[in-house]
XYZ file of C-alpha atoms in Angstrom:
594
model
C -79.030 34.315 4.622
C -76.192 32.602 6.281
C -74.891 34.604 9.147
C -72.360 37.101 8.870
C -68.640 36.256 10.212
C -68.270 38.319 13.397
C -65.216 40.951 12.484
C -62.580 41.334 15.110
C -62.070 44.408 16.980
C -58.269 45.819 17.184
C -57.201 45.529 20.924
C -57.080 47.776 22.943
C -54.217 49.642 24.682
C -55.105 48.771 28.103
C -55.545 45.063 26.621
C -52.520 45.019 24.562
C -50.294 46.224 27.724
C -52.305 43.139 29.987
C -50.813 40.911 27.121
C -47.341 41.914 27.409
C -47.348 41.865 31.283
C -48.742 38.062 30.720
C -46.068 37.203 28.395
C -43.667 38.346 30.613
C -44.224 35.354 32.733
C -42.519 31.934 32.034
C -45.796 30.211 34.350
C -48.797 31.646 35.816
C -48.023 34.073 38.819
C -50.710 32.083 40.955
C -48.942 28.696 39.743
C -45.289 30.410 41.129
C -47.307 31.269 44.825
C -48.613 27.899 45.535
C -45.080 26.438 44.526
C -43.208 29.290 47.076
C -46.475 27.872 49.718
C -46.117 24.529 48.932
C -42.637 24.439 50.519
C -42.778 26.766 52.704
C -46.000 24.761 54.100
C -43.755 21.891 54.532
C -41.104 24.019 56.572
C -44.422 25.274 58.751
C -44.639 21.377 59.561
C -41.454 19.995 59.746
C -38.858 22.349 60.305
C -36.958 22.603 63.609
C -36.539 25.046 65.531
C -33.034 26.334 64.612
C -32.069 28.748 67.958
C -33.306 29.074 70.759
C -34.015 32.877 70.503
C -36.807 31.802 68.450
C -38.355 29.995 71.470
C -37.071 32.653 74.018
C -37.101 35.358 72.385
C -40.555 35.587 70.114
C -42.316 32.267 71.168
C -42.577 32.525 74.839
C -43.561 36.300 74.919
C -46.188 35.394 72.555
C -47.451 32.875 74.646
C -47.758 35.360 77.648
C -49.406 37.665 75.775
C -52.093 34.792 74.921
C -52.037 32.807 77.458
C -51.013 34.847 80.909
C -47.640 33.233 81.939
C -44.098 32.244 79.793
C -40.473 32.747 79.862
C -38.912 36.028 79.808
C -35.452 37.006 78.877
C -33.400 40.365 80.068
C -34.641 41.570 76.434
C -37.839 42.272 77.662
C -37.153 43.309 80.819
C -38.222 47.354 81.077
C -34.549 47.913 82.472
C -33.403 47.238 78.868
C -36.337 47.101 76.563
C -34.568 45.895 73.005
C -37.453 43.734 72.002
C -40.779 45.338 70.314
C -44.128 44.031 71.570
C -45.601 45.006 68.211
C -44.079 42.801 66.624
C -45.095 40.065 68.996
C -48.323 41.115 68.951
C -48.552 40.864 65.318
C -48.298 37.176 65.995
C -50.340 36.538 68.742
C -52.940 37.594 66.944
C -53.884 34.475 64.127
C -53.203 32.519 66.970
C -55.605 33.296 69.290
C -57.838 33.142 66.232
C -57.094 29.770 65.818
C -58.872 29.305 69.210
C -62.168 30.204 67.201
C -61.476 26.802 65.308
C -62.140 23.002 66.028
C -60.200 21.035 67.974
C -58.117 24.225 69.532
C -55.227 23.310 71.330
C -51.482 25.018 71.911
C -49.816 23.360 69.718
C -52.118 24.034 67.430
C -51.801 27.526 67.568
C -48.422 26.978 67.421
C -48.721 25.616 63.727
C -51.416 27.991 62.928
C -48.810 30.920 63.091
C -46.374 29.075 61.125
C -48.723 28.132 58.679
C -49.693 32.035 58.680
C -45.731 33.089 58.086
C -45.443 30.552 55.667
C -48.381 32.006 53.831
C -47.254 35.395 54.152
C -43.571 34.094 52.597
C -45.110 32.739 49.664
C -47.025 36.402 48.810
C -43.911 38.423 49.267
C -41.604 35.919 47.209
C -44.303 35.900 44.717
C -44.212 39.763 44.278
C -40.281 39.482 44.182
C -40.550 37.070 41.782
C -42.851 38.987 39.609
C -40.352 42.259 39.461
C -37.678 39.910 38.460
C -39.285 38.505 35.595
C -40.566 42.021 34.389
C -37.253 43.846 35.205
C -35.096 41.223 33.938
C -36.154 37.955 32.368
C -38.727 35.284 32.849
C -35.837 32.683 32.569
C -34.018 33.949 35.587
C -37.374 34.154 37.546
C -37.592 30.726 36.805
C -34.130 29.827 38.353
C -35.258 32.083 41.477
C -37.684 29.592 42.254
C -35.405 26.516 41.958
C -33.320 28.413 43.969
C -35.218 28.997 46.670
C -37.823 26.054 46.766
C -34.646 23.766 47.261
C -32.596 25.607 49.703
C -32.426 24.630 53.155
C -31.943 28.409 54.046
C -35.250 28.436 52.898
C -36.509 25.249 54.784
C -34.955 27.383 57.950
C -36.249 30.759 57.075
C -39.856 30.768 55.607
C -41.934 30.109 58.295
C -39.205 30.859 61.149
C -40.700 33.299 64.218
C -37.610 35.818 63.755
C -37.540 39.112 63.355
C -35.052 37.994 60.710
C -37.106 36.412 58.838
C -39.981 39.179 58.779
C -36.634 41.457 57.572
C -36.456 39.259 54.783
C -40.456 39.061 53.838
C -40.632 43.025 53.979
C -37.213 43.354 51.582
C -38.889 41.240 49.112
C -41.659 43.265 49.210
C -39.078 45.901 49.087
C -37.095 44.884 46.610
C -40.394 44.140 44.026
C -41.269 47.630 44.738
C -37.802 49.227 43.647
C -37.413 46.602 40.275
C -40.601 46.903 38.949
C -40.585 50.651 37.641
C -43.622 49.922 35.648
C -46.430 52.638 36.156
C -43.518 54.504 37.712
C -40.746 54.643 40.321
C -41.753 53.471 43.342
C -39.024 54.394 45.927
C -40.923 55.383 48.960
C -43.107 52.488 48.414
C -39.913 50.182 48.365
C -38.279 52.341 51.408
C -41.607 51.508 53.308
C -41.706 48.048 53.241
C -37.489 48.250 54.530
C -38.453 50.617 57.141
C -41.015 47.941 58.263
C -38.703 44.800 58.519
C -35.887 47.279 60.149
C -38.251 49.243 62.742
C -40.630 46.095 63.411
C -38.434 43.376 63.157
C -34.580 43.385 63.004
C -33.328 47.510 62.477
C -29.894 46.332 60.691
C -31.836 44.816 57.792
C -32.648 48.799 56.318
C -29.028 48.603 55.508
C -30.085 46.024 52.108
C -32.017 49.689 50.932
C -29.068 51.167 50.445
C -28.040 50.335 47.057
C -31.599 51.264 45.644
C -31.670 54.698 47.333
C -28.117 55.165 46.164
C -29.619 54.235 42.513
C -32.545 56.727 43.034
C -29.514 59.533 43.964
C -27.324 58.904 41.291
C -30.224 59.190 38.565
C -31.586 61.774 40.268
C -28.439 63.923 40.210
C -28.076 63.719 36.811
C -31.547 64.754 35.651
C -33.095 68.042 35.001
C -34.750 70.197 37.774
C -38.273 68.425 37.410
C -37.280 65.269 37.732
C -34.574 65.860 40.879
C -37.567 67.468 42.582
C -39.565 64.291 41.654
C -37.118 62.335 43.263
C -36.842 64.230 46.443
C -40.451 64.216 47.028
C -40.306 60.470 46.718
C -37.084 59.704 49.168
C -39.164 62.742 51.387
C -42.172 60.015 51.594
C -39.901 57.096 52.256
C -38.412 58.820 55.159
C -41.495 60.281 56.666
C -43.005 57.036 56.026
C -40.038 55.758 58.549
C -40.225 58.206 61.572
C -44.188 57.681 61.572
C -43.600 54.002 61.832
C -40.420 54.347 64.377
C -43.490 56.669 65.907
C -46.335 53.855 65.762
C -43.326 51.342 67.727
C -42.977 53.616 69.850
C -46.323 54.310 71.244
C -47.189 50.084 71.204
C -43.790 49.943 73.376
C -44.772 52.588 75.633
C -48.295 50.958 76.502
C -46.423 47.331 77.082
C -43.340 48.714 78.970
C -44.906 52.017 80.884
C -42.168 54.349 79.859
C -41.317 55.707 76.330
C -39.131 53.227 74.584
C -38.161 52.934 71.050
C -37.360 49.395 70.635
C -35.233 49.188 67.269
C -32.992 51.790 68.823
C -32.250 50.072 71.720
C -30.870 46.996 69.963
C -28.949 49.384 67.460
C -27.437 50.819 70.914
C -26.540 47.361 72.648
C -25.285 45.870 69.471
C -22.768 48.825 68.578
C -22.475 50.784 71.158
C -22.685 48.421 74.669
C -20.155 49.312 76.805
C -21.275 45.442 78.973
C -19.616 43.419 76.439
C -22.828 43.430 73.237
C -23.298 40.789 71.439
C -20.039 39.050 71.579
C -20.420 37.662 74.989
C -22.553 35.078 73.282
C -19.998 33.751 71.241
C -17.954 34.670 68.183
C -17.257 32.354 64.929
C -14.028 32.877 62.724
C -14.204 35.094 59.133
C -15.229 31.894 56.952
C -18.658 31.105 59.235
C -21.000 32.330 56.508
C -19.253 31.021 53.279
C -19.310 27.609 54.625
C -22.719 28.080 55.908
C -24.139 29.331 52.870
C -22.386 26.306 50.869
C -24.142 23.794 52.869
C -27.610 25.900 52.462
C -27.698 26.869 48.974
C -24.632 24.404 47.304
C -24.478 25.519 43.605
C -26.729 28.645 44.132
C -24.052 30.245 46.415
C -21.398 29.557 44.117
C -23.353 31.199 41.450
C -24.254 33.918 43.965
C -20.653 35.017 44.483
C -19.608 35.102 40.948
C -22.620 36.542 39.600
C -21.199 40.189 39.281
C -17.912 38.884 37.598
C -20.076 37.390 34.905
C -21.855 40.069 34.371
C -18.901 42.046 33.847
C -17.079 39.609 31.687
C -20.847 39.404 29.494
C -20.366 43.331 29.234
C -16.821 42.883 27.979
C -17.026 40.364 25.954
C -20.276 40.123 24.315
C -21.726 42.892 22.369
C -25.017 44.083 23.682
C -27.601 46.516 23.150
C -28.203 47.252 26.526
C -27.910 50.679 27.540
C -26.047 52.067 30.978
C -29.198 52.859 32.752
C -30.283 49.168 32.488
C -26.728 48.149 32.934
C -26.553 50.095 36.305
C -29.872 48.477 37.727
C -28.477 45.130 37.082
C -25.394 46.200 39.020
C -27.765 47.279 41.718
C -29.840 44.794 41.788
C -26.690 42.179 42.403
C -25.131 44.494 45.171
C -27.067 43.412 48.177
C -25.893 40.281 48.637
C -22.776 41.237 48.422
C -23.279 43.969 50.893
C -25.293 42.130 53.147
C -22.049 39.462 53.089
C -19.531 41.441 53.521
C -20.941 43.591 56.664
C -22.225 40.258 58.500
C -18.325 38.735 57.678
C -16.718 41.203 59.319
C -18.804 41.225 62.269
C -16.889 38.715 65.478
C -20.597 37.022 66.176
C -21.889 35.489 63.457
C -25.524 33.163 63.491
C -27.095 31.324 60.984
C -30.546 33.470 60.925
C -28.432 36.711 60.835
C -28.092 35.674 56.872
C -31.943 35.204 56.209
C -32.556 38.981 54.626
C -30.325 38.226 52.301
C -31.051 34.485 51.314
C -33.502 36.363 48.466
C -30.756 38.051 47.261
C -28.501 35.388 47.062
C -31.286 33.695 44.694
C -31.525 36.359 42.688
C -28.119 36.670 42.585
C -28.047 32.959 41.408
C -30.463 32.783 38.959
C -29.067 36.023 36.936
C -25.477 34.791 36.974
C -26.619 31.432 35.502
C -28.877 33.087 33.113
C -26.178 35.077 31.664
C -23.652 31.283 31.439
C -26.659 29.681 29.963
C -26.849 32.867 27.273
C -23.310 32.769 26.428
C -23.501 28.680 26.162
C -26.078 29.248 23.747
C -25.102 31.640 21.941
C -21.378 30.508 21.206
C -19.484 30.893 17.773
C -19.817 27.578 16.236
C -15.947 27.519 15.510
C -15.532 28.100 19.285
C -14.747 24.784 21.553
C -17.781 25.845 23.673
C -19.941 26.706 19.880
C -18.893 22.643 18.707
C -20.345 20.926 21.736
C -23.775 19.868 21.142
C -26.875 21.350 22.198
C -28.338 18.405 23.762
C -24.976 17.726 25.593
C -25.489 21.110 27.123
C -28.969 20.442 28.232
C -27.594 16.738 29.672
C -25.053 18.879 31.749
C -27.131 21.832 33.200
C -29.997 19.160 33.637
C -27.832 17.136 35.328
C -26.379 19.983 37.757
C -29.585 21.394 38.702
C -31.277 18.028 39.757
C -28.086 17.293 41.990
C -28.110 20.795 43.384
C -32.204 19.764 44.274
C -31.298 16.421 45.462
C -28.245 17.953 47.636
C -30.585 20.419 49.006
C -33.764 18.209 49.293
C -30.740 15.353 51.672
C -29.942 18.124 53.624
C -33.066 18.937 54.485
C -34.805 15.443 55.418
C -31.302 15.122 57.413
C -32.246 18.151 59.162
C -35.941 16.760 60.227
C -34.951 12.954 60.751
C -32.004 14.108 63.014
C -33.625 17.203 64.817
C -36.811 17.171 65.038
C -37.826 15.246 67.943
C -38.412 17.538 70.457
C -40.957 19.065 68.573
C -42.858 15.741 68.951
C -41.611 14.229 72.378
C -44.392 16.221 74.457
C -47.619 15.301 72.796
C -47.890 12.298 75.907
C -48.194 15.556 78.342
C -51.975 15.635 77.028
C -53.069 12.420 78.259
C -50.988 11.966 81.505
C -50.011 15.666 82.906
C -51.719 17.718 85.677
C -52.657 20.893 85.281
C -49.644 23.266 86.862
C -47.129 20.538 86.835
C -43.311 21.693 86.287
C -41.585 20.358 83.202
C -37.750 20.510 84.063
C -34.521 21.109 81.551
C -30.929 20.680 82.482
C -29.053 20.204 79.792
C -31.306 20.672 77.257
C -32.874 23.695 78.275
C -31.990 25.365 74.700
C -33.893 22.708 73.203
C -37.084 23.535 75.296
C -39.583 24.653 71.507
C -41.989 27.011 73.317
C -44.761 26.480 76.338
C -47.133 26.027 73.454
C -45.743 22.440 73.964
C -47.135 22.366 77.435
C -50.724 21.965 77.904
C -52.557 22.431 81.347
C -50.855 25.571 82.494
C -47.678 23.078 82.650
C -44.707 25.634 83.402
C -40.857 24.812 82.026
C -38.538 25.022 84.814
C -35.063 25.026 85.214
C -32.606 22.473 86.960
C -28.192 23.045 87.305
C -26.304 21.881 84.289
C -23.026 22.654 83.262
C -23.745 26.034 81.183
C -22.818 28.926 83.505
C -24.824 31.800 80.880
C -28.415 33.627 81.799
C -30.884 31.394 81.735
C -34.451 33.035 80.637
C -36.514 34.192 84.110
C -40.470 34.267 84.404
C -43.219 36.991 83.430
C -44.908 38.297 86.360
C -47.967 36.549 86.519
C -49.366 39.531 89.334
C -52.681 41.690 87.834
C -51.947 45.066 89.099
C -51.878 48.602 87.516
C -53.518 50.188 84.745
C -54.238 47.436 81.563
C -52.794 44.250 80.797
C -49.785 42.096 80.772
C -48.617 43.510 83.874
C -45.545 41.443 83.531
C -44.416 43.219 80.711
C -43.797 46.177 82.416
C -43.024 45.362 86.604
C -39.373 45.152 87.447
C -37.578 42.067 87.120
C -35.117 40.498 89.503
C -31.936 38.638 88.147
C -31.814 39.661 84.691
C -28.859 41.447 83.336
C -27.071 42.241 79.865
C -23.356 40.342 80.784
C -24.872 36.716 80.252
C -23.741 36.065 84.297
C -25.644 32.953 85.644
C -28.555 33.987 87.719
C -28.585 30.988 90.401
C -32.337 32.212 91.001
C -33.419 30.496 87.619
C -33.001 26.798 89.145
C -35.770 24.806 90.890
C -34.896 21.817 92.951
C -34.877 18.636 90.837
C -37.405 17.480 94.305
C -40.564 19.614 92.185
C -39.979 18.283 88.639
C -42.794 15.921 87.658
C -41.716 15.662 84.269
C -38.168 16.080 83.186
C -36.838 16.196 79.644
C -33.109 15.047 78.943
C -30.791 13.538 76.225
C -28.769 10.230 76.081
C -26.380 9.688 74.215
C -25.102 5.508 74.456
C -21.992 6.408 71.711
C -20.700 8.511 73.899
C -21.339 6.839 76.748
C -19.123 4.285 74.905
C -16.237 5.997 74.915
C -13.449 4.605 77.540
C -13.349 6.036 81.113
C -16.258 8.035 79.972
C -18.739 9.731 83.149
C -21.065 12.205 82.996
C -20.498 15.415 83.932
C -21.141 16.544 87.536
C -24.673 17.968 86.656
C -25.453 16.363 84.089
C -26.096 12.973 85.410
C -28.191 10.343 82.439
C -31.284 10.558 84.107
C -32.837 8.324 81.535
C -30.864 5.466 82.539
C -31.736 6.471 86.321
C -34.567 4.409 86.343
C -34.971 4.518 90.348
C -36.473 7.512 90.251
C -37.679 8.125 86.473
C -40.013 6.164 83.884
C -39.605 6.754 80.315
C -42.470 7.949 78.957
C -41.718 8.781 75.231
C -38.159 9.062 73.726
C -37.702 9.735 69.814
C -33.994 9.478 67.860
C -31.875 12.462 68.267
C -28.804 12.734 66.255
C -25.312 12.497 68.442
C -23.797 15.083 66.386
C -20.439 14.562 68.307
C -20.029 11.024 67.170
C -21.448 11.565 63.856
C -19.003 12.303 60.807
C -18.982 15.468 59.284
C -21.212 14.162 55.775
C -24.273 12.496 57.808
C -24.371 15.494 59.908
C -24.476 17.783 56.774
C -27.097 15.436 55.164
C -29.008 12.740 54.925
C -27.282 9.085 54.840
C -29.297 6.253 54.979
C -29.038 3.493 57.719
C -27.894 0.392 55.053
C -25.953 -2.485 56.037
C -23.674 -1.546 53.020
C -22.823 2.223 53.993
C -19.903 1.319 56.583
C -20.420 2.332 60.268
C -17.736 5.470 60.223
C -20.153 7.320 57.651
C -23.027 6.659 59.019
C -25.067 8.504 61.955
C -24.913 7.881 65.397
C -27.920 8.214 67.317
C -29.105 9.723 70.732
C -32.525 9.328 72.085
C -34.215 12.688 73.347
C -36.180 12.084 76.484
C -40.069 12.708 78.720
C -39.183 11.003 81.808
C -42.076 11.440 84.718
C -40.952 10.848 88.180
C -41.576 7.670 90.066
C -44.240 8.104 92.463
């Protein structure tokens, strides 16, 4: 008897639901993370270090924590204590692991811990990018991607040591929690991962919960007895979930600094409150800082960013929908951090570039829902309308044609970033061959361009000679093993540290104890008629009586460059004419004569 045909079995409910989740997706959730990993790999490797708080700041204490000795700024001194060691312990972690490996160096570990952030960046815009398509359309997750894979801010950001940029992992993780309401709201769950960017890493970035707490309120208010109890219990949790992690900070800061300290408060209370000047002695930009900055990092996507709510609202009025006010609302909410985030960083006198990175997810999401909703009403025009007569393919050619430039825009600015920065990230790698252990590498000018003492093998130590800046220079962690446990440096009292950026003439070494010395030249300038160097800051790469070259790598002269090449890449061709193309420096290891 010929056998019988096997009869299918209805699916399941559990199946069925698996199904819809799947089709939710426009690609394969594990396709989307190795895209986010792929380039944020390539920023692990290539990007350079944008500000010197990330070497000052994160890299150097890590390094003492690992390796006994590194730079210290008044941040970590115990007579102001605004910097948590948890979170730099977080990161000295994978790379003392790395030590476990092959072919363990410091640089090394260096990349390891990138290539660990990076990692970590991919998961959390992964889980973003998974509410968005569930919550709102697998099209517009689509669009986050482009947005972000593209971006310089995200060339900058993804694998950046700043507490910044852990801000902005934990409020995607945030974020995904608060979208995706499937199996359930999840608002403490979302107001954890906040409360661990803000009370680990930078406290200002709790401020991008607001809006989804505020949704949680408003629905709340309006329900019956059950569910406003429901809610409570959940913000309850959130905020619990806060003071036992402000708690947890506080007991890692204690052990490092010997006295009770709660880190995220103290840089709450300097920033707002300091009475020695805060954060505008470092500088302050004019109202339009972040708009042009955000132009140059995101081109089209920022455009898109800041009209995304007006679309929205001109889709509501003019389009009929069957969308109902509750979904309405989210999509409202989901929009208003950017423009939060914006508008409280705008209005703030000093303004950096990494002070944006929290919200550069938001400003993608922002992005891809506003052109979502253009694409929608392109394509689904009255055929008597002008827009409704133009063909289909035409519109393809055109948003084709916009997105590739936006990549190619974004994808110049970023090689132009590498090719014209990134050389002292690769000028030290001689120091393994020809350096003695404990010799001093010196900075004068470019002591902000100093990438970390991972750079230094040998128990090399960076040192500081006069230039013209007249700020704090970073001091040195007290190598001395006294007292109860370890890292006895993070806790002994420092000398010449303060909170008024005044110059500290005890940073300098004489020039006499420099066996290596890193500096910049710049011949275009040197060009320039009458031109002499300033008092201390003489070209000690053209003083060849007393210093050998020993590597030098292109360094763009962004003074004698033209606004375009500095803002991306232009080639070096005989037929681009010399005013629009780069002018170059050459960034400096010079070893002293003997």
């Amino acid at each position: 008897m010929p056998p019988k045909a096997a009869q299918k079995k209805p699916p399941s409910a559990k199946h069925a639901k698996k199904a819809a989740i799947k089709n939710a997706f426009a690609i394969e959730p594990i396709s989307a993370f190795y895209i986010f990993l792929f380039a944020n790999l390539v920023a692990a490797a290539f990007a350079p270090i944008q500000d010197c708080d990330e070497t000052f700041n994160y890299w150097e204490p890590t390094h003492y924590l690992s390796h006994g000795y590194g730079l210290q700024t008044w941040e970590y001194s115990p007579d102001y204590a605004i910097r948590s060691w948890l979170y730099i312990a977080f990161h000295a972690i994978p790379g003392n692991l790395r030590r476990l490996f092959p072919r363990s160096t410091k640089t090394a570990e260096f990349y390891f811990v990138r290539y660990i952030l990076a990692m970590g960046c991919a998961f959390c815009q992964t889980l973003m990018w998974r509410s968005i398509c569930l919550a709102l359309n697998p099209r517009v997750g689509l669009f986050f991607i482009m947005a972000l894979i593209f971006s310089p801010g995200n060339f900058h950001s993804s694998a950046a040591y700043l507490p910044s940029s852990f801000a902005m992992y934990m409020a995607m993780l945030g974020a995904a929690a608060f979208m995706n309401w499937r199996g359930g709201l999840k608002t403490s769950q979302g107001m954890f991962w906040f409360a661990v960017g803000g009370v680990f890493g930078w406290p200002f970035a709790i401020a991008l919960c607001a809006p989804f707490v505020a949704e949680e309120c408003f629905f709340a208010f309006f329900s019956d007895k059950e569910r406003f109890f429901e809610a409570f219990l959940r913000l309850l949790r959130g905020v619990v979930a806060t003071l036992l992690l402000i708690f947890f900070d506080g007991v890692i800061n204690t052990f490092f600094y010997k006295k009770i300290e709660v880190a995220s408060y103290n840089i709450v209370k300097y920033n707002i409150f300091s009475s020695t000047g805060g954060p505008e002695l470092y500088g302050t930009e004019p109202w339009d800082f972040y708009f042009k900055n955000l132009a140059l990092n995101f081109n089209i996507w920022f455009v898109l960013a800041l009209l995304s709510l007006p679309i929205f609202f001109l889709q509501k009025l003019f389009t009929k929908s069957t969308e109902t006010f509750q979904s309405g609302l989210r999509t409202v909410v989901f929009l208003t951090p950017f423009y939060m985030w914006l508008a409280i960083f705008t209005l703030q006198p000093h303004k950096e570039e990494r002070f944006m990175y929290p919200a550069y997810p938001f400003l993608a999401l922002n992005a891809a829902l506003a052109l979502h909703l253009v694409l929608g009403a392109f394509g689904n025009a009255d055929p008597k309308s002008l827009i409704g007569k133009i063909p289909a393919k035409l519109k393809l050619f055109v948003v084709a044609a916009a997105l590739l430039l936006s990549a190619d825009i974004g994808l110049a600015r970023i090689w132009g970033l590498y090719q014209a920065y990134s050389a002292p990230l690769s000028v030290y790698s001689p120091l393994a061959e020809i350096g003695g252990r404990g010799d001093n590498v010196c900075f004068g000018k470019d002591w902000y361009r100093f990438p970390s003492s991972y750079f230094l093998p040998r128990d090399m130590h960076a040192k500081f000679i006069r230039s013209e800046f007249r700020g704090l220079l970073p001091g040195e962690f007290s190598e001395a093993r006294t007292g109860f446990g370890f890292w006895s440096g993070t806790w002994l009292p420092t000398i010449g540290l303060n909170d008024r950026n005044e110059e500290d003439l005890g940073k300098y070494v004489d020039l006499k104890s420099c066996v290596f010395l890193v500096d910049t030249q710049y011949p275009e300038q040197q060009k320039a008629l009458g031109w002499t160097p300033p008092p201390n800051e003489p070209d000690y790469v053209a003083d060849t009586e007393h210093w050998k070259e020993v590597k030098c790598v292109p360094f763009l002269d962004a003074a004698s460059t033209p606004f375009l090449a500095r803002a991306l890449w232009v080639p070096d061709w005989d037929i681009i004419p010399q005013r629009f193309r780069r002018k170059w420096g050459r960034h400096c290891l010079l070893e002293r004569k003997r």
